[in-house]
C-alpha positions as semicolon CSV with decimal commas, in nm:
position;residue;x (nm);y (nm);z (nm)
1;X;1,267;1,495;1,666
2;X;1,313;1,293;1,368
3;X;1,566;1,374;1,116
4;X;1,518;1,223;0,743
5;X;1,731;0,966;0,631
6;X;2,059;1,062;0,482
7;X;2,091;0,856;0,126
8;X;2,409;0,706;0,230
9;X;2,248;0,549;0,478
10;X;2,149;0,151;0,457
11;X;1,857;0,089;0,690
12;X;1,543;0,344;0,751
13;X;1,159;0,311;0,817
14;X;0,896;0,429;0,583
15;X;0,578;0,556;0,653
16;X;0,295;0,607;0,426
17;X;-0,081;0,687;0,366
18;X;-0,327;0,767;0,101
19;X;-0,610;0,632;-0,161
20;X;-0,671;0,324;-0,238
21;X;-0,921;0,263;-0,554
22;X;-1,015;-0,111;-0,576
23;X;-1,128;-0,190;-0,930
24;X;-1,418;-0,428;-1,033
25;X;-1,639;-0,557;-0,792
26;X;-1,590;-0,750;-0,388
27;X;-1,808;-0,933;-0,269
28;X;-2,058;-0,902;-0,545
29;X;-2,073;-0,516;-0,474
30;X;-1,878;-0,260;-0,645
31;X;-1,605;-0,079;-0,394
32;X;-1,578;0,247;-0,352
33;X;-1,241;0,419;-0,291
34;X;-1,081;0,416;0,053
35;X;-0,775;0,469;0,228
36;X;-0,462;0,271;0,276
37;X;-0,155;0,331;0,545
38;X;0,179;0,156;0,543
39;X;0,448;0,117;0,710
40;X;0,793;0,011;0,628
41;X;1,185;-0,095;0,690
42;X;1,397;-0,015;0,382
43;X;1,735;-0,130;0,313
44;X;1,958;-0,046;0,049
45;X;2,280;-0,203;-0,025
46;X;2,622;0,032;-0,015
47;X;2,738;-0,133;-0,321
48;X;2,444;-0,137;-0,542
49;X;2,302;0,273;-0,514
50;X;2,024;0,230;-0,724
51;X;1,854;-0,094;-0,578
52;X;1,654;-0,143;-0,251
53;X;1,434;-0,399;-0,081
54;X;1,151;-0,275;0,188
55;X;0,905;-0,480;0,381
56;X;0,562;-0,342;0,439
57;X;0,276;-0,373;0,698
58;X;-0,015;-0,239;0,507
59;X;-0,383;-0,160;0,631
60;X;-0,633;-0,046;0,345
61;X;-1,018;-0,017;0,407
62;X;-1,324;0,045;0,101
63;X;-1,693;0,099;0,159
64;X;-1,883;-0,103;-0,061
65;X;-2,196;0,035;-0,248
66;X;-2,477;-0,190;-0,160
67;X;-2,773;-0,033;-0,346
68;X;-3,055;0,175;-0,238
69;X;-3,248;-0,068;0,000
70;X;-2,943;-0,153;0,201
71;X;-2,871;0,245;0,249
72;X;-3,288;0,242;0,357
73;X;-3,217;0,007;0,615
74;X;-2,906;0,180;0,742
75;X;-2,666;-0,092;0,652
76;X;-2,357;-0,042;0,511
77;X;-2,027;-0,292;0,430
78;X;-1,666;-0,234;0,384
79;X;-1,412;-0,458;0,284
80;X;-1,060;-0,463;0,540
81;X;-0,727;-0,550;0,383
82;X;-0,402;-0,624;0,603
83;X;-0,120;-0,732;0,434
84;X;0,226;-0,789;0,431
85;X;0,471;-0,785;0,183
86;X;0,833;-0,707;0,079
87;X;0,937;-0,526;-0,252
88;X;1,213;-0,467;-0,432
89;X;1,292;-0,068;-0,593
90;X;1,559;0,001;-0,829
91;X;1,592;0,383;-0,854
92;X;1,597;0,486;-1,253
93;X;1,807;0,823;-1,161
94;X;2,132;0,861;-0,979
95;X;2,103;0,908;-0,551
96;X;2,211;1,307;-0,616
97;X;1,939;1,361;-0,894
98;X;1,644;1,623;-0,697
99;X;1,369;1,374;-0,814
100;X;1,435;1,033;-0,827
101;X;1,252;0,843;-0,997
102;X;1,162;0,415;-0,940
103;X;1,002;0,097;-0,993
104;X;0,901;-0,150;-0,739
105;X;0,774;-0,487;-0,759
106;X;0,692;-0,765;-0,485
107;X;0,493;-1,034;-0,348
108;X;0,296;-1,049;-0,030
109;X;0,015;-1,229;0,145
110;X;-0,311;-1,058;0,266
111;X;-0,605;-1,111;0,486
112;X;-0,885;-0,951;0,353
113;X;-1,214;-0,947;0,533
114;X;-1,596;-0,798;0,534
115;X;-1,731;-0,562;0,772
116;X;-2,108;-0,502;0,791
117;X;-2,287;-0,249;0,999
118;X;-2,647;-0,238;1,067
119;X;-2,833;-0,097;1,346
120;X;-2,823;-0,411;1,556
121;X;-2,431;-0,308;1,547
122;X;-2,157;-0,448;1,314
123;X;-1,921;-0,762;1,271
124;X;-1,676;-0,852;1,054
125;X;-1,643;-1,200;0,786
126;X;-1,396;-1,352;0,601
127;X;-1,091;-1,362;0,719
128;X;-0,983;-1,510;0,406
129;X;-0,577;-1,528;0,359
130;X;-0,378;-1,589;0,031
131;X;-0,115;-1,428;-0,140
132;X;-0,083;-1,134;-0,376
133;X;0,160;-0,960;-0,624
134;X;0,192;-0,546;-0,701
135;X;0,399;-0,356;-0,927
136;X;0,408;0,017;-1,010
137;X;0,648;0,283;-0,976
138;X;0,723;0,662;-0,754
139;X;0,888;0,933;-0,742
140;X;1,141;1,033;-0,482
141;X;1,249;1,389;-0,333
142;X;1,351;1,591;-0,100
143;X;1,049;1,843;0,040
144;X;1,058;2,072;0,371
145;X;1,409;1,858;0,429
146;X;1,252;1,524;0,449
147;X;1,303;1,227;0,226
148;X;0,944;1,233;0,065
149;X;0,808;0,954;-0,193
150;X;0,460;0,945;-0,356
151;X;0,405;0,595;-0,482
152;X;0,146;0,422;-0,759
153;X;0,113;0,034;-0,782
154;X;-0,122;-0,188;-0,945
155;X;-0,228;-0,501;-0,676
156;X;-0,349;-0,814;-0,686
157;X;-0,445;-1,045;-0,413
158;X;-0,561;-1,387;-0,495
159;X;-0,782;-1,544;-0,206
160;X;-0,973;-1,879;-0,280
161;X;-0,909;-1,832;-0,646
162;X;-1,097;-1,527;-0,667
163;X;-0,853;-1,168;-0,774
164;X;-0,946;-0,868;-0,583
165;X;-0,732;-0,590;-0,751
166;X;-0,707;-0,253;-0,610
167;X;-0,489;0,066;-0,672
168;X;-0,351;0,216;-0,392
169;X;-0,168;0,581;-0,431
170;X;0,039;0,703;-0,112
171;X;0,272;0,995;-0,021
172;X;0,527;0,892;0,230
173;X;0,847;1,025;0,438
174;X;1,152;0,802;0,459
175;X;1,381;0,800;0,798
């Protein structure tokens, strides 16, 4: 079994997974809101308690509303985002506060890709890879004696000059 992370601690893994809410419109079709799962390796320096870097694999998939004539003919697309990125958190409350909250910021790069299904079957374009910033903030706790963070962040990726922005709120354990 598992235990959570003790605070003292300087290395842990992160895992995450929730909604994701891309805003405007991909692929000339607005997006409808998905789901997103992460995970992560946190460190957080002895000497500086209220500052911590993580890197994160993330996975986040939207259906795309195509109008009524593509829902006729049974075809539907999604858009596919894998990314990875690192991040740095400083914690705006002391480690022994209950709730802690933080703000994180970071860069990454993303491959971001189209997924169409029809009933011949379904394949997937794109493929398209570029880089991307997010910012946003959480809130950590302790719940049902786990380390526990729920997490908001604004993204942006930035493939072939075109932004694709998205929202993506998680609830997570830390180890």
């Amino acid at each position: 079994v598992l235990e959570a992370q003790d605070r003292s601690r300087p290395l842990g893994v992160s895992l995450a997974s929730g909604l994701s809410q891309p805003l405007g419109r991909m692929w000339g079709s607005t997006a409808n809101p998905g789901f997103r799962l992460v995970a992560g390796v946190w460190v957080r320096p002895t000497r500086l308690e209220r500052l911590s870097f993580r890197g994160d694999f993330s996975y986040d998939r939207s259906g795309l509303a195509l109008g009524p004539f593509a829902t006729a003919a049974n075809v539907s697309m999604a858009t596919k985002v894998i990314g990875a990125s690192v991040s740095t958190l400083y914690q705006l409350a002391t480690p022994s506060s209950r709730f802690r909250p933080y703000v994180v910021g970071g860069l990454g790069v993303y491959e971001i890709k189209s997924i169409t299904t029809e009933p011949r079957g379904s394949y997937e374009t794109g493929g398209q890879v570029g880089p991307g910033f997010h910012g946003g903030g959480g809130v950590e706790t302790r719940l049902a004696g786990l380390n526990t963070f729920v997490e908001a962040r604004f993204q942006r990726n930035v493939i072939d000059g075109d932004r694709r922005t998205y929202v993506p709120l998680v609830f997570g354990v830390r180890f």
